[in-house]
Coordinates of N, CA and C and ligand atoms in Angstrom, one line a residue:
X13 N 0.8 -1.2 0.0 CA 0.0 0.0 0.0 C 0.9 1.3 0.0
X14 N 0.4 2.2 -0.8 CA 1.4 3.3 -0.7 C 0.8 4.4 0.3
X15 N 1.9 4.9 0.9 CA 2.2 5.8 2.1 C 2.4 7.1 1.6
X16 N 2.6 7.3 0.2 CA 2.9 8.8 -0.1 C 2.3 9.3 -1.2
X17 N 2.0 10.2 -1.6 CA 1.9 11.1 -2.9 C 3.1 11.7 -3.8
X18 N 3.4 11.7 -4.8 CA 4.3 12.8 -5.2 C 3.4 14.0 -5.5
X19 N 4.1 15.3 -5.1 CA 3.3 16.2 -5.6 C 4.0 17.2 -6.5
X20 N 5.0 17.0 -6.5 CA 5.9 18.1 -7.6 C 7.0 17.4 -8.3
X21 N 7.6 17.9 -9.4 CA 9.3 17.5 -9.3 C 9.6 19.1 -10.1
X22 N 11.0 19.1 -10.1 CA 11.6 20.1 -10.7 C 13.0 20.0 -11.2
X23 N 13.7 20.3 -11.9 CA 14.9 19.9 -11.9 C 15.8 21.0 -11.3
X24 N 17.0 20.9 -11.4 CA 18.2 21.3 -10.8 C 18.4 22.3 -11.6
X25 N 18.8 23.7 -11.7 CA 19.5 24.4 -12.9 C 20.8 24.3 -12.7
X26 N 21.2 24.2 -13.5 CA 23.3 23.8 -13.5 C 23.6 22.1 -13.3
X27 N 22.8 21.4 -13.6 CA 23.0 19.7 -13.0 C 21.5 19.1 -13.6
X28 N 22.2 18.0 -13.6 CA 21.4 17.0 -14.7 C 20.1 16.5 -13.7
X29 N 20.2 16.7 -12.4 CA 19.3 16.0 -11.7 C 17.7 16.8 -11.2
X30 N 16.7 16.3 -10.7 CA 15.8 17.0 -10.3 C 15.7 16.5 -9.1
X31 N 14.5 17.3 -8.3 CA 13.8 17.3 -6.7 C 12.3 17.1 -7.1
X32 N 12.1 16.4 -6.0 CA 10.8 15.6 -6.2 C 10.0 15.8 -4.4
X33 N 9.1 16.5 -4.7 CA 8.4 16.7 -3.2 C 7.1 15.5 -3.4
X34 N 7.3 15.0 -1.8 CA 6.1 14.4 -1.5 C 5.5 14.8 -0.6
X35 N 4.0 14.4 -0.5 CA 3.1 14.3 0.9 C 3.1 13.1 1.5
X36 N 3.1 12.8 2.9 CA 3.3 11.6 3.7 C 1.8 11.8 4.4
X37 N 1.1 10.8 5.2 CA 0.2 10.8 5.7 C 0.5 12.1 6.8
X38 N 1.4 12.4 7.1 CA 1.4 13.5 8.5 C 2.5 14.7 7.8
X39 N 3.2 14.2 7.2 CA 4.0 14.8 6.7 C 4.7 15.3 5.3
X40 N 5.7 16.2 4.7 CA 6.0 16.0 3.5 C 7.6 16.0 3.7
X41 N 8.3 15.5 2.4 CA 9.4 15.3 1.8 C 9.9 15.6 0.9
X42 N 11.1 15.7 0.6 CA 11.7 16.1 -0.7 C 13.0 15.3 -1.2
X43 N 12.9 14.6 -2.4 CA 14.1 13.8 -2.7 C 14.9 14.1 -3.2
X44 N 16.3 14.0 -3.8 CA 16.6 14.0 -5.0 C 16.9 12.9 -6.0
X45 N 16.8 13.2 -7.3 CA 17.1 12.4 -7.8 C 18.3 10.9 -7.5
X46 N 17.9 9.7 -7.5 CA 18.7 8.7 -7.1 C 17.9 8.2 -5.3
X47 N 17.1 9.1 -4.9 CA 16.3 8.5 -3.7 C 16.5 9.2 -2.2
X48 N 17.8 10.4 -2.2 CA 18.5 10.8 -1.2 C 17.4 11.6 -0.4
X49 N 16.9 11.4 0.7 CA 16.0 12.2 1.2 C 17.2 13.5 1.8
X50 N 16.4 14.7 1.1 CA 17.1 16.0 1.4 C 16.6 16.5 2.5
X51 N 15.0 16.3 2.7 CA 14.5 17.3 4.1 C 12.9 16.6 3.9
X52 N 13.1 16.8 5.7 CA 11.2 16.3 5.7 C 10.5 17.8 6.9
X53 N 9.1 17.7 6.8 CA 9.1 18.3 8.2 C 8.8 17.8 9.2
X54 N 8.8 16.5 9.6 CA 9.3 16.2 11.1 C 10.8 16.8 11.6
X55 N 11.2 16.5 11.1 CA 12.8 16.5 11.4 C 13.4 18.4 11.3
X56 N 13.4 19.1 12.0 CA 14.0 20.2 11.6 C 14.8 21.3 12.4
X57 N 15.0 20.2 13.6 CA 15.9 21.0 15.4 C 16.8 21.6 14.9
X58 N 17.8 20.9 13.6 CA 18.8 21.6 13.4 C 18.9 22.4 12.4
X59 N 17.8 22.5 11.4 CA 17.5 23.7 10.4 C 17.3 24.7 11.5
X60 N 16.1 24.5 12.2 CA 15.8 25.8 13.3 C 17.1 26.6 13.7
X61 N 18.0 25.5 14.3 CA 19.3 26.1 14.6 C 20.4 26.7 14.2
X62 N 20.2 26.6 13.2 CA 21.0 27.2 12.0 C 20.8 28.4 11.6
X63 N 19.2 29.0 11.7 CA 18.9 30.0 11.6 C 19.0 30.8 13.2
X64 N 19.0 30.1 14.7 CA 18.6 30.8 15.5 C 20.0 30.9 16.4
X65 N 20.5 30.0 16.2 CA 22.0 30.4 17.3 C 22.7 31.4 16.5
X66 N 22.8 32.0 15.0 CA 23.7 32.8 14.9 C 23.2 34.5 15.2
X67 N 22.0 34.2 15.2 CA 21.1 35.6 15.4 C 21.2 36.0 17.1
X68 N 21.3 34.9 18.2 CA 21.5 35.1 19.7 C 22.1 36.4 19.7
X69 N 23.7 36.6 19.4 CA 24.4 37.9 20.1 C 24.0 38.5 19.0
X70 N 23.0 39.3 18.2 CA 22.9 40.2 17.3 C 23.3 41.3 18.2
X71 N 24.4 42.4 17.8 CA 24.2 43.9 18.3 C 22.8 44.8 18.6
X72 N 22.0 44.3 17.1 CA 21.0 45.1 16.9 C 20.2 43.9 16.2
X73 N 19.4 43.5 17.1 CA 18.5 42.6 16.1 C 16.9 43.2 15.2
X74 N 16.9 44.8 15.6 CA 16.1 45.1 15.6 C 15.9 45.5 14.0
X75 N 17.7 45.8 13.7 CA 17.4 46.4 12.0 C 18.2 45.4 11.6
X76 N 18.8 44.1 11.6 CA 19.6 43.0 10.9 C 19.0 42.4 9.6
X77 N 20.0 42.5 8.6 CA 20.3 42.0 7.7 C 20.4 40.9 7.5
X78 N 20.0 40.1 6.8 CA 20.2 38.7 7.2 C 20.3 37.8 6.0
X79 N 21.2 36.8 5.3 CA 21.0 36.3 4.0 C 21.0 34.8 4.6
X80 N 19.9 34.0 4.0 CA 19.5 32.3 4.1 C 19.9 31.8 2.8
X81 N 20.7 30.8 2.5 CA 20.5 30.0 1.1 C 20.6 28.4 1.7
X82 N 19.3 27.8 1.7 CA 18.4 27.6 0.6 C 17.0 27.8 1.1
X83 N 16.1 28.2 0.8 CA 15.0 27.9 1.2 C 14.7 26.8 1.7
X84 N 14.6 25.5 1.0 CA 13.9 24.4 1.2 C 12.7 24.2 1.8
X85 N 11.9 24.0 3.4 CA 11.0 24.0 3.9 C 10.5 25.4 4.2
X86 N 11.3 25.8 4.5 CA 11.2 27.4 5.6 C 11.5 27.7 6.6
X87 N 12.1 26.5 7.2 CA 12.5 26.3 8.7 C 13.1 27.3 8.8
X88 N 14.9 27.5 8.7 CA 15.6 27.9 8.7 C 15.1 29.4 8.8
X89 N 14.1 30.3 7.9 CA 13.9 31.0 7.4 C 13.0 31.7 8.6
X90 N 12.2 30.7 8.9 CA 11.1 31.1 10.2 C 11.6 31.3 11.5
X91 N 13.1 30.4 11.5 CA 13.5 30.6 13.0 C 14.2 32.1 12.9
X92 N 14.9 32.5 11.7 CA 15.6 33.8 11.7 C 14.5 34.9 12.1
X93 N 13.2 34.7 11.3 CA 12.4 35.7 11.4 C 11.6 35.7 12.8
X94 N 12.0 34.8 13.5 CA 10.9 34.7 15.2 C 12.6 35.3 16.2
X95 N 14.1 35.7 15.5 CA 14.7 36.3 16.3 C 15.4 37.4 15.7
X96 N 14.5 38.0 15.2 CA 15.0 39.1 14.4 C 14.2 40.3 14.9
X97 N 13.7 41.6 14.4 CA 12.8 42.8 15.1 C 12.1 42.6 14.1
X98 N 10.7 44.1 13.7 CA 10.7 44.5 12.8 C 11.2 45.0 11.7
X99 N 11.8 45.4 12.0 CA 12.4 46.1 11.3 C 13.5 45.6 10.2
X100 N 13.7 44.2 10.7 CA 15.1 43.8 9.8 C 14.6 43.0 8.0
X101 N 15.9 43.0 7.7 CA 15.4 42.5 6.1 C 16.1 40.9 6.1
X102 N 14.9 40.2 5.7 CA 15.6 38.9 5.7 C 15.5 38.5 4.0
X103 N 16.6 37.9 3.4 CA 16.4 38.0 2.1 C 17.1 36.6 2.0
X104 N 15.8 35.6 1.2 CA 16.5 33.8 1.1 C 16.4 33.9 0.1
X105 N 17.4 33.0 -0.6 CA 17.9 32.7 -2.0 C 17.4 31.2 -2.2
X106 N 16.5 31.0 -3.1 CA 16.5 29.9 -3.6 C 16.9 29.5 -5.0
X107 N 17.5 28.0 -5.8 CA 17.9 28.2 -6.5 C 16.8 27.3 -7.8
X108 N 16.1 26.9 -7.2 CA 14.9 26.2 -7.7 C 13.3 26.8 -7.3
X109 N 12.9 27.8 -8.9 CA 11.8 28.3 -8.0 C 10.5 27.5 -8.1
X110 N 10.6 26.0 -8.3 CA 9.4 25.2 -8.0 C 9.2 25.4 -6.6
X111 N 10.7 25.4 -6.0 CA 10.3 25.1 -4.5 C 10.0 26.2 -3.4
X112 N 10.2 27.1 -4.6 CA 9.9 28.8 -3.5 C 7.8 28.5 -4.2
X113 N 7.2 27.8 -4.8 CA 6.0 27.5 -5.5 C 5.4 26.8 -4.2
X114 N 6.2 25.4 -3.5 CA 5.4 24.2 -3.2 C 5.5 25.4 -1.7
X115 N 6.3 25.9 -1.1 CA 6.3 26.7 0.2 C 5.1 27.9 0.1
X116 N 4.4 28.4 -0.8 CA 3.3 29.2 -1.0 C 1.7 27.9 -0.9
X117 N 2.2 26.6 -1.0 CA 1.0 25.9 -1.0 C 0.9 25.1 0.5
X118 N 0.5 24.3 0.4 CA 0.1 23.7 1.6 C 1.6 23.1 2.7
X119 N 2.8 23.2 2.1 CA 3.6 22.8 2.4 C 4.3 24.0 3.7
X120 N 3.3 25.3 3.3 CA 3.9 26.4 4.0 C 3.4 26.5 4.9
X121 N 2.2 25.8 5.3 CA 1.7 25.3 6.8 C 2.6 25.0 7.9
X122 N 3.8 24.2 7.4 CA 4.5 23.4 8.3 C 5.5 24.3 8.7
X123 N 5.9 25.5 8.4 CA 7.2 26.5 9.3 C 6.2 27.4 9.2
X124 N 4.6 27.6 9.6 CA 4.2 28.4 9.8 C 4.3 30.2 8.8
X125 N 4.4 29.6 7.4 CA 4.5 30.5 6.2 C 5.2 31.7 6.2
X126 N 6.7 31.6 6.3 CA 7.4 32.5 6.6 C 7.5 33.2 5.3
X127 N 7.4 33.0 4.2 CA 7.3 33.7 2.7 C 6.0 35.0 2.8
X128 N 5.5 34.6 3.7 CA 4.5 35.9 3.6 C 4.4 37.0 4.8
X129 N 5.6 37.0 5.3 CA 6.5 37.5 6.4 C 6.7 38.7 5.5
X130 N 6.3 40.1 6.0 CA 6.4 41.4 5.3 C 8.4 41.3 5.6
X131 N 8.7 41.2 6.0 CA 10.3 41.0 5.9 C 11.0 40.4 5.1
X132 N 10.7 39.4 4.8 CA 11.0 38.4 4.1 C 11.2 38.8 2.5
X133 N 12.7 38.7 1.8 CA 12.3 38.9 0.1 C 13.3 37.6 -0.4
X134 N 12.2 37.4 -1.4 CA 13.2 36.0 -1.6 C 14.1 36.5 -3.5
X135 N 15.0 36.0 -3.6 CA 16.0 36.2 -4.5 C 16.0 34.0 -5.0
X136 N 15.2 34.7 -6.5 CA 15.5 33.4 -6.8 C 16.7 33.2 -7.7
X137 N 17.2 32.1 -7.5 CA 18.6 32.4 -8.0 C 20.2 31.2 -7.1
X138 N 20.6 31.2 -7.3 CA 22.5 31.2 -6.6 C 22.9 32.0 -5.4
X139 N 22.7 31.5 -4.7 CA 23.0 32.4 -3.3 C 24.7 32.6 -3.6
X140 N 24.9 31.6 -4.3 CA 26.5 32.0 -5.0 C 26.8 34.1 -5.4
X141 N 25.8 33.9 -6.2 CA 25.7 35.5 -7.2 C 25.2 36.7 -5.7
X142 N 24.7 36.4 -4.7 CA 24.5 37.4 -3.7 C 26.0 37.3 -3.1
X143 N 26.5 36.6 -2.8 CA 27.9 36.3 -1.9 C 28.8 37.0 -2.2
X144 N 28.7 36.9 -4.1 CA 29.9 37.4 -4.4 C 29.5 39.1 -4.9
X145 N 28.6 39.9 -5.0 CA 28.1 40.8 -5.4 C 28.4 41.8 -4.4
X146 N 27.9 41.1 -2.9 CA 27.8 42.7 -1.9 C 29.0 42.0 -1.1
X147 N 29.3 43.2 -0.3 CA 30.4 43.7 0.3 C 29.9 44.7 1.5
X148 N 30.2 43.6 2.9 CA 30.2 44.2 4.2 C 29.0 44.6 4.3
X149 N 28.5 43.4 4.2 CA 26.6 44.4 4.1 C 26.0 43.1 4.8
X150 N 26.0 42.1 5.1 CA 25.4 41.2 6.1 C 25.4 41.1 7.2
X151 N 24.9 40.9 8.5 CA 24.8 40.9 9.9 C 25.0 39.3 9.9
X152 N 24.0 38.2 9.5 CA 24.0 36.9 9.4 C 23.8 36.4 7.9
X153 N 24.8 35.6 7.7 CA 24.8 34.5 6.6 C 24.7 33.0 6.7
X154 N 23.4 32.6 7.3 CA 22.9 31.1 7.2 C 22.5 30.4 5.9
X155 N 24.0 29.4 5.7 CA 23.8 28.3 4.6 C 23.7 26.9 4.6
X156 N 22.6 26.6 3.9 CA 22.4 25.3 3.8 C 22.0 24.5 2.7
X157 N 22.4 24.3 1.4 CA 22.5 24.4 0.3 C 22.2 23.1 0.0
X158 N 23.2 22.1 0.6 CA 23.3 20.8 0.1 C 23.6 19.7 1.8
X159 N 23.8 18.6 1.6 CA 23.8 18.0 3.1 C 25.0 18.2 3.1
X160 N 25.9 18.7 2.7 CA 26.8 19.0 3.5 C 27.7 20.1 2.6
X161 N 29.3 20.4 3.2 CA 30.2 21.2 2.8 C 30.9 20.6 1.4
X162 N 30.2 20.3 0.3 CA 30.4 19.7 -1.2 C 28.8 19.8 -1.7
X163 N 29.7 20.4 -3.0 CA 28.1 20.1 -4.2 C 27.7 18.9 -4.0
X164 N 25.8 18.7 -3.9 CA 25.6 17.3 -4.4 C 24.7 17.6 -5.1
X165 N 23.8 18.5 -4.6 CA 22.6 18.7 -5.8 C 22.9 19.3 -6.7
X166 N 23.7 20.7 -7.2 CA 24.6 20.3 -7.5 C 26.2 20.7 -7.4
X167 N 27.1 20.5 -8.7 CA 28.7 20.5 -8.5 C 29.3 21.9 -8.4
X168 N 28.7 22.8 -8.5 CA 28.9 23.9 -8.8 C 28.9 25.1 -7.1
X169 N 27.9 24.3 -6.2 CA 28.1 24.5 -5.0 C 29.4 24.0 -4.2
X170 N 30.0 23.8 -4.7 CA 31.2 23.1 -3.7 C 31.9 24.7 -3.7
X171 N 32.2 25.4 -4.8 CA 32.5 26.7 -4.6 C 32.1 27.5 -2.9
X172 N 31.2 27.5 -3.0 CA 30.3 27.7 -1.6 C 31.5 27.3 -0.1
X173 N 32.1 26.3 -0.4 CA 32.7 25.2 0.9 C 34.1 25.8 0.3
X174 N 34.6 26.0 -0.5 CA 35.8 26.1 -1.4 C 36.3 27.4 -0.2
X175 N 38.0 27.6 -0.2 CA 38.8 28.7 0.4 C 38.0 29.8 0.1
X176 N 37.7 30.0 -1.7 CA 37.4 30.9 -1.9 C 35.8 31.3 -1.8
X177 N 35.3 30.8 -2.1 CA 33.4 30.8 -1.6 C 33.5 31.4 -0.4
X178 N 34.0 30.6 1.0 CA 34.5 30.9 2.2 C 34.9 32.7 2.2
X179 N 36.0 32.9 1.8 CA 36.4 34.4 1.7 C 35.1 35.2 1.2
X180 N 35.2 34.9 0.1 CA 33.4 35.4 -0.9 C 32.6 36.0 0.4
X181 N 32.2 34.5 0.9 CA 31.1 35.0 2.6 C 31.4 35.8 3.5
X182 N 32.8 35.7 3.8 CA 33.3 36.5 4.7 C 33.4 38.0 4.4
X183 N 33.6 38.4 2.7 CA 33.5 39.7 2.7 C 31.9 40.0 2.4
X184 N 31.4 39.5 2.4 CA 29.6 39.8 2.4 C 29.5 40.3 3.9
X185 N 30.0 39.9 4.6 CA 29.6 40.2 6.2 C 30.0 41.2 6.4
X186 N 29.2 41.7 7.6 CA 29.9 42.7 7.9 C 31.1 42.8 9.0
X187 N 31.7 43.8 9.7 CA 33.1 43.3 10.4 C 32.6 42.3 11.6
X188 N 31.4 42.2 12.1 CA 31.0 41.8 13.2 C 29.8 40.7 12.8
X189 N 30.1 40.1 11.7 CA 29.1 39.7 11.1 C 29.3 38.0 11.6
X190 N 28.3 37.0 11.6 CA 28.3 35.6 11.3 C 28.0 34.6 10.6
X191 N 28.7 33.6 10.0 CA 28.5 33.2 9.2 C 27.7 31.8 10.0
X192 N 26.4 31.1 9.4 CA 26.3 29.4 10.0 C 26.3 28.6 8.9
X193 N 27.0 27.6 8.7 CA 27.0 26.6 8.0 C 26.2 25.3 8.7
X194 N 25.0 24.3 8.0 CA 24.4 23.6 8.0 C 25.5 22.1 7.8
X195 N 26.0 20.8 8.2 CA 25.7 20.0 7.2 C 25.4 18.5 8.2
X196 N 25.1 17.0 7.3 CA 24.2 16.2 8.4 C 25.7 15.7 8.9
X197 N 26.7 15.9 8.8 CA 28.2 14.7 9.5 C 29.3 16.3 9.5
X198 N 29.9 15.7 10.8 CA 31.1 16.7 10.9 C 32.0 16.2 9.6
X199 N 33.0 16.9 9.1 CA 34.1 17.1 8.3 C 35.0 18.2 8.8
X200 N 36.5 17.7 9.3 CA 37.7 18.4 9.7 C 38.3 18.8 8.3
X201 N 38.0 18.5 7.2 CA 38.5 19.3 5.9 C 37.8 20.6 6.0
X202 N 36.7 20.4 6.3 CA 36.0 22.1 6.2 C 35.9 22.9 7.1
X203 N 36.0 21.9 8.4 CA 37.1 23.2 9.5 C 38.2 23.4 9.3
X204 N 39.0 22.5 8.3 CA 40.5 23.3 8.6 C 40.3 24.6 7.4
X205 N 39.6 24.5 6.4 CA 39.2 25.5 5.4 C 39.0 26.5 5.9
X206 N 38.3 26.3 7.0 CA 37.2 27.4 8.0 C 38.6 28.4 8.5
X207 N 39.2 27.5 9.1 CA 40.3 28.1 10.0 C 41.3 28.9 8.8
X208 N 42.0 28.2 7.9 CA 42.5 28.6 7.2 C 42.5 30.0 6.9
X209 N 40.9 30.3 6.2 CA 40.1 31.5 6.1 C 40.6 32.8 7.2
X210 N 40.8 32.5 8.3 CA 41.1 33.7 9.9 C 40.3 33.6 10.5
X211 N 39.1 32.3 10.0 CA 37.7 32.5 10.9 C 37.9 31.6 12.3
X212 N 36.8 32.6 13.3 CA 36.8 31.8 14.4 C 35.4 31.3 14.6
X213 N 35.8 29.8 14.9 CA 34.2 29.1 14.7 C 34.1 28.1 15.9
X214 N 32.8 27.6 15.9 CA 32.3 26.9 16.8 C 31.7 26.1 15.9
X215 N 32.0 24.5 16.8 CA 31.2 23.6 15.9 C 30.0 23.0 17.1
X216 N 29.0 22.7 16.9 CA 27.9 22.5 17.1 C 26.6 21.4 16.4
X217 N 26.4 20.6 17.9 CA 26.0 19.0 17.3 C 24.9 18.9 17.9
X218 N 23.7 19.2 16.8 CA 22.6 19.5 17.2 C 21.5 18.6 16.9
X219 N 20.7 18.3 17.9 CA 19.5 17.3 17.5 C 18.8 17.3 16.3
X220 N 18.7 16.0 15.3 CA 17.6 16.5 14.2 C 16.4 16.6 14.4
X221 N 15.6 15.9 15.4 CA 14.9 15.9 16.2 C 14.4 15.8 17.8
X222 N 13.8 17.2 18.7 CA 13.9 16.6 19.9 C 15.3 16.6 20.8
X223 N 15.5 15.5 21.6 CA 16.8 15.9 22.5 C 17.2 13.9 22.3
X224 N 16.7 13.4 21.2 CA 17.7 12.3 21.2 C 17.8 11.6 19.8
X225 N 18.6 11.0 19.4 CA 18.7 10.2 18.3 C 19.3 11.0 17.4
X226 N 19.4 10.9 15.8 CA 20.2 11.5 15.1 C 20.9 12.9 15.5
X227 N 22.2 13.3 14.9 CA 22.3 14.8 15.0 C 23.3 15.4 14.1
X228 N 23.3 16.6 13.9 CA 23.6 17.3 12.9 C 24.7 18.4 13.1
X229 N 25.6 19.0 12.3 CA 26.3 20.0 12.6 C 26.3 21.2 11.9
X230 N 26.4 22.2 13.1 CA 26.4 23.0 12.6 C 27.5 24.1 12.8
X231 N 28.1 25.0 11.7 CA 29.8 25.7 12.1 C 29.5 27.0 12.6
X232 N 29.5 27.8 13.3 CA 29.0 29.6 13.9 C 30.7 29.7 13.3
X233 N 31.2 31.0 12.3 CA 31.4 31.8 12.0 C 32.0 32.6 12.0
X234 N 33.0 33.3 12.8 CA 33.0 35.2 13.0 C 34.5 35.3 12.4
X235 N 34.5 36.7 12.1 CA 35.8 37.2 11.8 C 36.7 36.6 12.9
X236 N 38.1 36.7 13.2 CA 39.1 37.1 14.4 C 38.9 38.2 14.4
X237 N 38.6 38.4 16.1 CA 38.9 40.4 16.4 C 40.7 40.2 17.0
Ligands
SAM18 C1 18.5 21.2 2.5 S1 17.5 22.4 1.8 C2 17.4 23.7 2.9 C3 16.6 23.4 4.1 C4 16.2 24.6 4.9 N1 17.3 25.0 5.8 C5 14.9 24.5 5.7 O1 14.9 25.0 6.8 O2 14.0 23.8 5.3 C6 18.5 23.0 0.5 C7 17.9 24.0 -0.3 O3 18.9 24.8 -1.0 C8 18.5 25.0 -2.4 N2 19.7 25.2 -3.1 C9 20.6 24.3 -3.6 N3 21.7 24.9 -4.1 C10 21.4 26.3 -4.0 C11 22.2 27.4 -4.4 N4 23.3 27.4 -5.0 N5 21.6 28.7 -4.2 C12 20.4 28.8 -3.5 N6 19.7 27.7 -3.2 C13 20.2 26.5 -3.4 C14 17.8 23.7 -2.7 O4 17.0 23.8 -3.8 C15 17.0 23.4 -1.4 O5 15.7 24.0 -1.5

């Protein structure tokens, strides 16, 4: 007996592969091509987290600047905007706009429809092309692109994890700015990258769900003062 619906697919721009959302009896999902579940919404302690521990010490959370890549559910997106003010501009990059589509429908139930968040502007697109464009103009840069610090969806994001991506982000920030990286397994290649870079970071092993069973990492960011 089948347990699910498909309700969308889309492909990848820059990569041969597509994303395929489902509905579950309680819940939905999203695959990619070959079967890899990318994200559900049960599961999302450490999306939340990703968005909400870098925002904690904001100077000013009242007018913060804030850049998300990827959209995916909204998690990420909804926890920035429940510790942010009025006043601040949250702007997510997604790079597939089916899925900035399936988060306007019933799927935006589940982070509580942060796209309709008067703060909120989404940039469809490469969070790659915002990174590299502005300069000293971020407060927070929460990324989560792919399961981890390497292209998978696709090859072209490894740039993103790369020395230079890394620098890229670093001058998007501002001097006091934070960067969080998402991914599901630690990797000491992309902390030594991290370090490399002059950054000082914290690594952080956060529940996928709840306070037990799987967990996830996540990197906090900052210049060296
Ligand atoms: C794992 S999901 C993000 C989950 C999200 N943190 C949440 O709270 O649901 C990754 C998302 O990043 C998007 N993406 C992949 N590469 C991207 C890129 N280069 N620029 C912007 N978005 C990208 C994918 O389409 C997908 O929606």
């Amino acid at each position: 007996m089948r347990h699910w619906t498909q309700l969308g697919e889309a492909s990848v721009p820059g990569s041969d592969k597509s994303i395929y959302l489902f509905q579950g009896k309680d819940d939905f999902f999203i695959k990619l091509s070959g079967g890899l579940e990318l994200m559900n919404t049960r599961k999302h302690g450490s999306e939340d987290a990703l968005g909400a521990l870098p925002c904690q010490n904001l100077e000013n959370p009242e007018s913060a600047c804030v850049l998300i890549g990827g959209l995916g559910m909204g998690f990420t997106l909804a926890a920035v905007l429940d510790a942010v003010g009025p006043g601040a501009q949250v702007t997510v990059a997604e790079l597939i706009p089916e899925v900035v589509g399936w988060n306007h429908g019933p799927l935006g139930e589940c982070s509580g429809r942060p796209l309709d968040d008067s703060r909120t502007q989404v940039h469809i697109g490469d969070v790659a092309d915002l990174l590299r464009e502005k300069q000293a103009f971020y407060d927070v840069i929460a990324l989560d692109i792919d399961n981890g610090p390497e292209g998978l969806t696709k090859s072209n994001n490894s740039w993103i994890y790369s020395e230079q991506g890394i620098s890229a982000t670093v001058d998007a920030l501002k001097p006091v700015g934070i960067v969080s990286y998402w991914s599901a397994e630690a990797d000491q290649k992309f902390n030594g990258r991290l370090k490399r870079c002059g950054l000082k970071i914290e690594e952080v092993s956060v529940y996928a769900h709840g306070n037990k069973g799987a967990r996830h990492t996540i990197w906090l960011a900052t210049k060296q003062s």
